[in-house]
Short mmCIF file of C-alpha atoms in Angstrom, two decimals:
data_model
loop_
_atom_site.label_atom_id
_atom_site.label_comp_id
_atom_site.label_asym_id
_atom_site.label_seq_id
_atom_site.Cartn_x
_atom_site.Cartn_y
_atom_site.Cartn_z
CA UNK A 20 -24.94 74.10 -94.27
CA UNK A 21 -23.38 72.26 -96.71
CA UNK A 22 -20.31 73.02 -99.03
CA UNK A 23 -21.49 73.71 -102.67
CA UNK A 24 -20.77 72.30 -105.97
CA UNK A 25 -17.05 73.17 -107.59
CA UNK A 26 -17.78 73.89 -110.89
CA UNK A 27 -14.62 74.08 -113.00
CA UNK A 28 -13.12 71.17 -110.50
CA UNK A 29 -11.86 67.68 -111.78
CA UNK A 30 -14.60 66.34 -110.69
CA UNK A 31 -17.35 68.75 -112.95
CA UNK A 32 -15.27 68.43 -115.85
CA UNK A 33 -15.41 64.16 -115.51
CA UNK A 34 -19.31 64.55 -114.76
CA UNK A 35 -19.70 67.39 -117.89
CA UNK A 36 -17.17 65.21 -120.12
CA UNK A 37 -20.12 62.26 -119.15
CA UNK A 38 -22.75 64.50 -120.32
CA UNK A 39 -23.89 65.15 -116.64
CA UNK A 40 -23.92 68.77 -115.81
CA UNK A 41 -24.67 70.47 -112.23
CA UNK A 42 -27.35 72.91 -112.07
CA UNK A 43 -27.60 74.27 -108.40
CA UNK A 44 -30.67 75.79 -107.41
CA UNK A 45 -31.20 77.44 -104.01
CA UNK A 46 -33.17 76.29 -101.26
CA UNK A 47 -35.12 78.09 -98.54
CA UNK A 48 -33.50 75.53 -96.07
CA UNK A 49 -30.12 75.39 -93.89
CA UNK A 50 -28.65 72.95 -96.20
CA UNK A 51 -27.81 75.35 -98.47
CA UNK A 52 -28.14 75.08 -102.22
CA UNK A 53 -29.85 71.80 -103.63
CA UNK A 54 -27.93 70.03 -106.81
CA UNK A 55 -30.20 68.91 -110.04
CA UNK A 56 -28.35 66.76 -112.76
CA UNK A 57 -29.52 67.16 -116.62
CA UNK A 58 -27.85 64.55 -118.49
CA UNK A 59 -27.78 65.29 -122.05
CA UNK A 60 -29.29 62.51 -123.84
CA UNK A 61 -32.00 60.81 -125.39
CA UNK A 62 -33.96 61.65 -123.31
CA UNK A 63 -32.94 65.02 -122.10
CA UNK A 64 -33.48 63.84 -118.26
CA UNK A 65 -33.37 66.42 -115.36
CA UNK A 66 -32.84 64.46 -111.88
CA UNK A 67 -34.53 66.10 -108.90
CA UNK A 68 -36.09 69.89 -109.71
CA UNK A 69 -35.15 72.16 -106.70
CA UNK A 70 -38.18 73.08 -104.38
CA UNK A 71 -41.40 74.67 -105.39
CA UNK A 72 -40.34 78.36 -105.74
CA UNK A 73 -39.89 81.19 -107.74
CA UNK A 74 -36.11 81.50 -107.15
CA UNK A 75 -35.25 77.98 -107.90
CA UNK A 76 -37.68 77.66 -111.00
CA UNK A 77 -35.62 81.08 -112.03
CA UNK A 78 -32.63 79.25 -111.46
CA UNK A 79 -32.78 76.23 -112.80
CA UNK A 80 -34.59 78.44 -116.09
CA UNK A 81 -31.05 79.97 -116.07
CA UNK A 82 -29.13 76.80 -115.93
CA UNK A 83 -30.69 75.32 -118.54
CA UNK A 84 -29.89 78.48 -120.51
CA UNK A 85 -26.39 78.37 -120.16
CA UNK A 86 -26.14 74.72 -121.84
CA UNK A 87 -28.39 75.76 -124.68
CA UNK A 88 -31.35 74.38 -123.01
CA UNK A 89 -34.67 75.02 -122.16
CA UNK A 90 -37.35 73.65 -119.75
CA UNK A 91 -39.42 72.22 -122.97
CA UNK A 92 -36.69 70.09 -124.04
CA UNK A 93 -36.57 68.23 -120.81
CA UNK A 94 -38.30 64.66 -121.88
CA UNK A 95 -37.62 62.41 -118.24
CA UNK A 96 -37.83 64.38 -114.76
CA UNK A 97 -36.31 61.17 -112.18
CA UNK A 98 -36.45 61.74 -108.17
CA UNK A 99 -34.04 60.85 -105.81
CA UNK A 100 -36.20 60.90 -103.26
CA UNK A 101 -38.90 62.31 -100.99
CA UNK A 102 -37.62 65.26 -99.62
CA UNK A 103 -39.32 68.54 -100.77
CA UNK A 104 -35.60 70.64 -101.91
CA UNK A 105 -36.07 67.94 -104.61
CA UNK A 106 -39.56 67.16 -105.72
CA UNK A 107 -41.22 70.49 -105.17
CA UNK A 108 -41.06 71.80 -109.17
CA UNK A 109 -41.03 68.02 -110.63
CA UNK A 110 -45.32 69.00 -110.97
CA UNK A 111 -44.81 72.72 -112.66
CA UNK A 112 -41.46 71.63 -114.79
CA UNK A 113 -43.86 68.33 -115.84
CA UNK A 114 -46.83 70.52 -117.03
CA UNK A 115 -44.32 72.70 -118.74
CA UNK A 116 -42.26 70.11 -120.86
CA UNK A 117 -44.50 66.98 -121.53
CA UNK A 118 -41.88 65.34 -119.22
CA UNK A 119 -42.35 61.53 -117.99
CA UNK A 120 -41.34 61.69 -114.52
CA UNK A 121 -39.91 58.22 -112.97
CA UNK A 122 -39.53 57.08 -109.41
CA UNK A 123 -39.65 53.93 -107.26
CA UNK A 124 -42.82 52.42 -106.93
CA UNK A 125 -43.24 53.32 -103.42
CA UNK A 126 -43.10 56.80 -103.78
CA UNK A 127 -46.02 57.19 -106.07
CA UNK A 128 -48.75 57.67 -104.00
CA UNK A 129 -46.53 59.88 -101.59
CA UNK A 130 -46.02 61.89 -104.54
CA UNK A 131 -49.39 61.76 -106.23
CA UNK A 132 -51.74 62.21 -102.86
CA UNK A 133 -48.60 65.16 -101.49
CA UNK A 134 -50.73 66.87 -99.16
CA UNK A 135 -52.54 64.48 -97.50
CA UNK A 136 -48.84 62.18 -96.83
CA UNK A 137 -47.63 65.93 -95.57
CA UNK A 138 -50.28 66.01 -92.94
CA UNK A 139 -50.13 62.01 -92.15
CA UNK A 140 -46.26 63.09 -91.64
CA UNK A 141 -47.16 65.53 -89.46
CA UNK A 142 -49.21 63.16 -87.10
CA UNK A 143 -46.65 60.49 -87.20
CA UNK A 144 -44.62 63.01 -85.97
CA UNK A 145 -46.83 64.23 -83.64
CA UNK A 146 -47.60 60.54 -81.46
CA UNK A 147 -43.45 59.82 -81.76
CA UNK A 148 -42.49 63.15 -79.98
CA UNK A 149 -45.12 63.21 -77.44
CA UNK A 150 -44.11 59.51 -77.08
CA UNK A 151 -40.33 60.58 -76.39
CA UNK A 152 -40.75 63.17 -74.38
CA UNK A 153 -41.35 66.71 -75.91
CA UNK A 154 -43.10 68.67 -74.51
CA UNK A 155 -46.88 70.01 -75.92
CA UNK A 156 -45.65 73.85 -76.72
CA UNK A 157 -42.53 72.49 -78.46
CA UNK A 158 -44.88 70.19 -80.49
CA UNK A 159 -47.55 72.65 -81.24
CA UNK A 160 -44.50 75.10 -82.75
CA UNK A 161 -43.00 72.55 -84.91
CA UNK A 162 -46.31 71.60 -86.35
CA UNK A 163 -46.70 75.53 -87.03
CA UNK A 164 -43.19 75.46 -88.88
CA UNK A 165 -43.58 72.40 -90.49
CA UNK A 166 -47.29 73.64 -92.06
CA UNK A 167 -45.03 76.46 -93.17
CA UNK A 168 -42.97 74.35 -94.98
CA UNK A 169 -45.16 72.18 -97.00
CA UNK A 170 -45.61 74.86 -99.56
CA UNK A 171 -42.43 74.19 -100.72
CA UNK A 172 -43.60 70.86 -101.92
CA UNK A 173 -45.90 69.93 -104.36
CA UNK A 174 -48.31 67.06 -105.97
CA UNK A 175 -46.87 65.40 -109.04
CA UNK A 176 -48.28 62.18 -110.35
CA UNK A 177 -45.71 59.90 -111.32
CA UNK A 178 -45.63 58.18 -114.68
CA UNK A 179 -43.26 55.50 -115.06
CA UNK A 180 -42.54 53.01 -111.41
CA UNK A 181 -39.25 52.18 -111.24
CA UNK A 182 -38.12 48.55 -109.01
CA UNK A 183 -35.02 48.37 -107.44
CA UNK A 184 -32.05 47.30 -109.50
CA UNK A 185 -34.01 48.71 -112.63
CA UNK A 186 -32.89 50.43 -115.09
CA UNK A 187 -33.25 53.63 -117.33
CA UNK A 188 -32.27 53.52 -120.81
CA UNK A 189 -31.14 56.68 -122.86
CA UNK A 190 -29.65 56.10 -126.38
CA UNK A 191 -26.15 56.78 -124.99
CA UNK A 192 -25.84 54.82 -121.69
CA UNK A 193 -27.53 53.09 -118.83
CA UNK A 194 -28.49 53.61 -115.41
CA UNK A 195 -28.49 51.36 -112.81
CA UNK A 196 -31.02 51.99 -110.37
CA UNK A 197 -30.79 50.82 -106.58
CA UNK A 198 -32.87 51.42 -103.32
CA UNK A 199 -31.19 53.14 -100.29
CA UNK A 200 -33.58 54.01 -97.82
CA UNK A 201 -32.31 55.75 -94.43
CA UNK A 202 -31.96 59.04 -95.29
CA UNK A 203 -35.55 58.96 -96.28
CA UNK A 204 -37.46 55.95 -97.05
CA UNK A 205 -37.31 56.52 -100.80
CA UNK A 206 -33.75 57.22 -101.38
CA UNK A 207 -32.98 55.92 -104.98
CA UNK A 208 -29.08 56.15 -106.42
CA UNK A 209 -28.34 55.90 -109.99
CA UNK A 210 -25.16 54.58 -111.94
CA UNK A 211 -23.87 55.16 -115.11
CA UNK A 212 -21.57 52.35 -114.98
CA UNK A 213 -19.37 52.69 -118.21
CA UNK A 214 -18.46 56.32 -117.19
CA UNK A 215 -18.01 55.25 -113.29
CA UNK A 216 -20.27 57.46 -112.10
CA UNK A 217 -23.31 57.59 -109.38
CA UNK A 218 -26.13 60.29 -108.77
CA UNK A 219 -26.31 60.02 -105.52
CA UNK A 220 -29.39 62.08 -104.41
CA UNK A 221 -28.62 62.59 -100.52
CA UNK A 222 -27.95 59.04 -99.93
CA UNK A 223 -24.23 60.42 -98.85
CA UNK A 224 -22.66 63.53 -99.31
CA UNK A 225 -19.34 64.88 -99.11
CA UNK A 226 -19.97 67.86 -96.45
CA UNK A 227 -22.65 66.83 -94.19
CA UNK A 228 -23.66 63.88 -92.51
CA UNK A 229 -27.38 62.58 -93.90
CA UNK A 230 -29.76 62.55 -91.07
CA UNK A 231 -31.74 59.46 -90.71
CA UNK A 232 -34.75 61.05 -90.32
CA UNK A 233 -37.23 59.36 -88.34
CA UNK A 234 -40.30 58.87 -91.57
CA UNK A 235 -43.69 56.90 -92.12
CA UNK A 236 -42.65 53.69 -93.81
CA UNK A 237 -43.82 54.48 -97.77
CA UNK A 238 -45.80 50.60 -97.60
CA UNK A 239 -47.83 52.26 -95.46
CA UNK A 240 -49.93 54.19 -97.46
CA UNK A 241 -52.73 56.47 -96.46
CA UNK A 242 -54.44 57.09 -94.71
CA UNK A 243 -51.84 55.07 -92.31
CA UNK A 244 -52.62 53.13 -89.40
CA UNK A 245 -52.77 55.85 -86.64
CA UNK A 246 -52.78 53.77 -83.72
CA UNK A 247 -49.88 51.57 -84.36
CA UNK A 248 -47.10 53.97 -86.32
CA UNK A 249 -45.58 55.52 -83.71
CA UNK A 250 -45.27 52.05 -81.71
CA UNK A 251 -43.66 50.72 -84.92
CA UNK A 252 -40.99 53.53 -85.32
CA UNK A 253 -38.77 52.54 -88.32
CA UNK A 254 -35.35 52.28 -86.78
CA UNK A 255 -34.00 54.49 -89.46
CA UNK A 256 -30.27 54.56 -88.57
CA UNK A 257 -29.93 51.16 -88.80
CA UNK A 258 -31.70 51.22 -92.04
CA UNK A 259 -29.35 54.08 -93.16
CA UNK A 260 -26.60 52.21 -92.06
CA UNK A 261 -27.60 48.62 -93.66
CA UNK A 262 -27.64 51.07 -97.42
CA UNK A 263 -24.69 52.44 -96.97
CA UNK A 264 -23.29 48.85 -96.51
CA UNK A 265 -24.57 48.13 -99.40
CA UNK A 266 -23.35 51.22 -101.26
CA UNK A 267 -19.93 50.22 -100.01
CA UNK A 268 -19.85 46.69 -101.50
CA UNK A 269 -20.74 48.16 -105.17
CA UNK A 270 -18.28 48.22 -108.28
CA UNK A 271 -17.36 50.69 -110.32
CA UNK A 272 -17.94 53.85 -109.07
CA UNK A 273 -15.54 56.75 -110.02
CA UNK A 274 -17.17 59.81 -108.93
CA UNK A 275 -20.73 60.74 -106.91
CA UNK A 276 -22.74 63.38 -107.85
CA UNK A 277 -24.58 64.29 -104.03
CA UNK A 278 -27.86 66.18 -103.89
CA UNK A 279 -26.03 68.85 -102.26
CA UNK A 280 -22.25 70.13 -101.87
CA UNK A 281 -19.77 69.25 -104.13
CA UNK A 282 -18.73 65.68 -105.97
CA UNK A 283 -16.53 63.23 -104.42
CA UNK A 284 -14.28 59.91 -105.56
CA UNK A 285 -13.77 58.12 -102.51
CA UNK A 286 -16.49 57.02 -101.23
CA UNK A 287 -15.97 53.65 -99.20
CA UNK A 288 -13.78 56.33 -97.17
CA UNK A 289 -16.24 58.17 -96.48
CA UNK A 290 -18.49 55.71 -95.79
CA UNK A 291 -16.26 54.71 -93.05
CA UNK A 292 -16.11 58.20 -91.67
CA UNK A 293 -19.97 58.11 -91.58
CA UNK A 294 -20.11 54.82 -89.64
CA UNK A 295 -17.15 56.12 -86.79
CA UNK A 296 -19.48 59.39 -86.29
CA UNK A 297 -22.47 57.21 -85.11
CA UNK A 298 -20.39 54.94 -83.30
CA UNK A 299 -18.93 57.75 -81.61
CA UNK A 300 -22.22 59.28 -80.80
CA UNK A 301 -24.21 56.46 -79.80
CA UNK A 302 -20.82 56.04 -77.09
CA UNK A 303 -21.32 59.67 -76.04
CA UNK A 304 -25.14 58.70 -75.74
CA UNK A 305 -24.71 55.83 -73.82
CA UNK A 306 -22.23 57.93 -71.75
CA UNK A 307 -24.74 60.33 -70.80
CA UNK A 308 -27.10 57.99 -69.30
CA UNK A 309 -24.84 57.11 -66.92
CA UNK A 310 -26.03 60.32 -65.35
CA UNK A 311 -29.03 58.50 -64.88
CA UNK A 312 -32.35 57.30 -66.94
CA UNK A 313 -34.02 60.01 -69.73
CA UNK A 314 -36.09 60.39 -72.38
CA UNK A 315 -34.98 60.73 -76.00
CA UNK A 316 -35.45 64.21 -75.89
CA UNK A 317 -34.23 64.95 -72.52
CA UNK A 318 -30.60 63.19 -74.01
CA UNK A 319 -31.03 65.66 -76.79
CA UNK A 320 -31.43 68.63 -74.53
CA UNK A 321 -28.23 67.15 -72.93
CA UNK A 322 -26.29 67.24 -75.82
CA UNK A 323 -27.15 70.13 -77.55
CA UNK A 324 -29.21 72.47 -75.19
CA UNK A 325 -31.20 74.71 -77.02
CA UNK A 326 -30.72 73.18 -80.13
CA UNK A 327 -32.86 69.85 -79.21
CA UNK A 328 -35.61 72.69 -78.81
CA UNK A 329 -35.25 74.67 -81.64
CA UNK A 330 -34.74 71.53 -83.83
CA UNK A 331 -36.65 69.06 -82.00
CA UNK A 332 -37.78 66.77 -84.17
CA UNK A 333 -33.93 66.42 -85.70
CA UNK A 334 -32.40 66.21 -82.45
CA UNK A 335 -35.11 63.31 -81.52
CA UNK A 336 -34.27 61.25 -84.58
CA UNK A 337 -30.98 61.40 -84.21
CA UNK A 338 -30.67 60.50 -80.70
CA UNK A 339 -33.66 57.63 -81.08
CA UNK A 340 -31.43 56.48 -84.05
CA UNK A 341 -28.82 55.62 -81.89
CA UNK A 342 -30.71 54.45 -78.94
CA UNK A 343 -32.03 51.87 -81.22
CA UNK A 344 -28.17 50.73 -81.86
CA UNK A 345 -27.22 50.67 -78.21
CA UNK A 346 -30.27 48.65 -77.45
CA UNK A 347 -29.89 46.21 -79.88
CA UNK A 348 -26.10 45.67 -78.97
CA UNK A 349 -27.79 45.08 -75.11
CA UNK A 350 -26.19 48.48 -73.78
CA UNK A 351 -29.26 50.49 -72.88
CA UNK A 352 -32.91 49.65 -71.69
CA UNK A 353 -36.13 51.12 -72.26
CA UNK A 354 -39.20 51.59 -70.32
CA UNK A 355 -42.27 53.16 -70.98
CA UNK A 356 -44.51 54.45 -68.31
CA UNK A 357 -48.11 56.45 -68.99
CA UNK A 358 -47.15 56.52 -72.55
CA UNK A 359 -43.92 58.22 -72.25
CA UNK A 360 -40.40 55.97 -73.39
CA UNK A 361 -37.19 56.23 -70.78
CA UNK A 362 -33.90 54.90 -71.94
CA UNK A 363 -31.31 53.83 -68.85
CA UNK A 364 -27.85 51.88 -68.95
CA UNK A 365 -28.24 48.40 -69.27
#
């Protein structure tokens, strides 16, 4: 779980004295609590909505109450990205207000055609795990869970594509807008550059390292091209890592505002922090072949035990994230035999 928003911290009062104010709503997931952002302009602009539930709608309802506000008032609903803790209520709070909600391009039709991406994600996952070694009862129980889940999400057409490096206009400020996919493949970030500050979605948080979870490229569309996908596994960590090079390069950035846990100023730190831990772990990875050849999911029962069962699909990404480092720095092999991958010290 992650840490939650301070309010009442240096930090809150530089993001309220911006006219940026926190509203956490909770989440049904480990992560904890999921941070929205109203920014209180023209428009009134809520970014990300909580998931699709009657506690968070409540919350948020209460929120918005304790600025003055109410959900009709909200005129722009943005999305960060993908991930259903922050898209689930963007279709109910839309109805509700009249809201235009904005996103980046590529995230429209996962949006706007929700369940059928859901179950396209759930084959994708499907052919990658089999591929890496989990077994069939683990699978079939994930995909049990994960239809579980999906409720928690919701259609929402979106109105208004946003490119990257964009921008949104209010009649008080600016915000830059800039792609960062790893995370998921939509992560968007937004700065308000004359008051130093960037909503961060959960491109990188202060508590909790973002898993690079392993996703359907957005380009491809549905239905998807079944055959191929899990052949052409996006290497997501190096994505990941390629944004937050990028992220670390920008100007002018003050504060971030994370999707979850509280705000932070120093990011390149952190940044730095987030690039040792993978280091680190693909070393302890690469360490653990040594005790001979595996696949992905028999490192991840290595390194976490039960966990790599219980969390499978996390555990996989994670550990095929790194493979993909070690392999491209020549360290570690693969082999695939009767459709099944093996990893092995180079």
């Amino acid at each position: 779980m992650s840490g939650r928003w301070e309010p009442g911290s240096p930090e809150a009062r530089q993001a309220e004295g911006a006219g940026i104010f926190c509203l956490p709503v909770p989440t049904p997931f480990l992560v904890g609590p999921v941070n929205l952002y109203l920014i209180d302009d023209d428009p009134l602009t809520l970014v990300d909505t909580g998931p699709n539930s009657g506690l968070s709608a409540e919350a948020l309802v209460d929120g918005l109450a304790a600025l003055g506000r109410r959900v009709d008032e909200i005129g722009r609903i943005v999305l960060t990205h993908q991930h259903m803790d922050h898209i689930g209520l963007a279709g109910v709070l839309a109805r509700r207000s009249g809201a235009e909600v904005v996103a980046i391009e590529g995230l429209a039709e996962c949006l706007g055609s929700y369940t059928e991406w859901m179950a396209a994600d759930d084959a994708f996952a499907e052919r990658v795990m089999a591929r890496h070694g989990i077994p069939d009862d683990v699978r079939l129980a994930l995909q049990a869970v994960s239809s579980s889940f999906r409720g928690w999400g919701a259609p929402v057409q979106v109105d208004r594509l946003l490119a990257g490096e964009a921008s949104l206009e209010f009649a008080g400020r600016t915000l830059e807008v800039f792609v960062r996919p790893g995370h998921s493949p939509s992560d968007t970030v937004f700065l308000d550059r004359d008051a130093g500050i960037l909503i961060g979605g959960d491109h990188l948080l202060a508590d909790v390292s973002s898993n690079p979870l392993i996703s359907r490229r957005l380009e491809w569309g549905l239905p998807g091209r079944a055959a191929d996908e899990a052949l052409e596994r996006p290497h997501q960590l190096e994505i990941y890592l390629e944004s937050l090079a990028q992220t670390e390069a920008m100007e002018g950035i003050e504060l971030v505002l994370g999707g979850h846990g509280p705000a932070f100023r120093d990011y390149r730190a952190l940044i730095g922090e987030r690039r040792g831990l993978h280091e680190r772990r693909a070393g302890k990875i690469r360490g653990l072949l040594e005790e001979g050849p595996a696949t992905a999911h028999g490192i991840a029962e290595r390194m976490w035990g039960n966990v790599a069962v219980t969390q499978a699909y996390l555990t996989l990404s994670e550990v095929l994230g790194h493979l993909d480092l070690l392999i491209a720095g020549g360290a570690v092999t693969s082999e695939e035999d009767d459709g099944v991958v093996r990893f092995a010290c180079a």
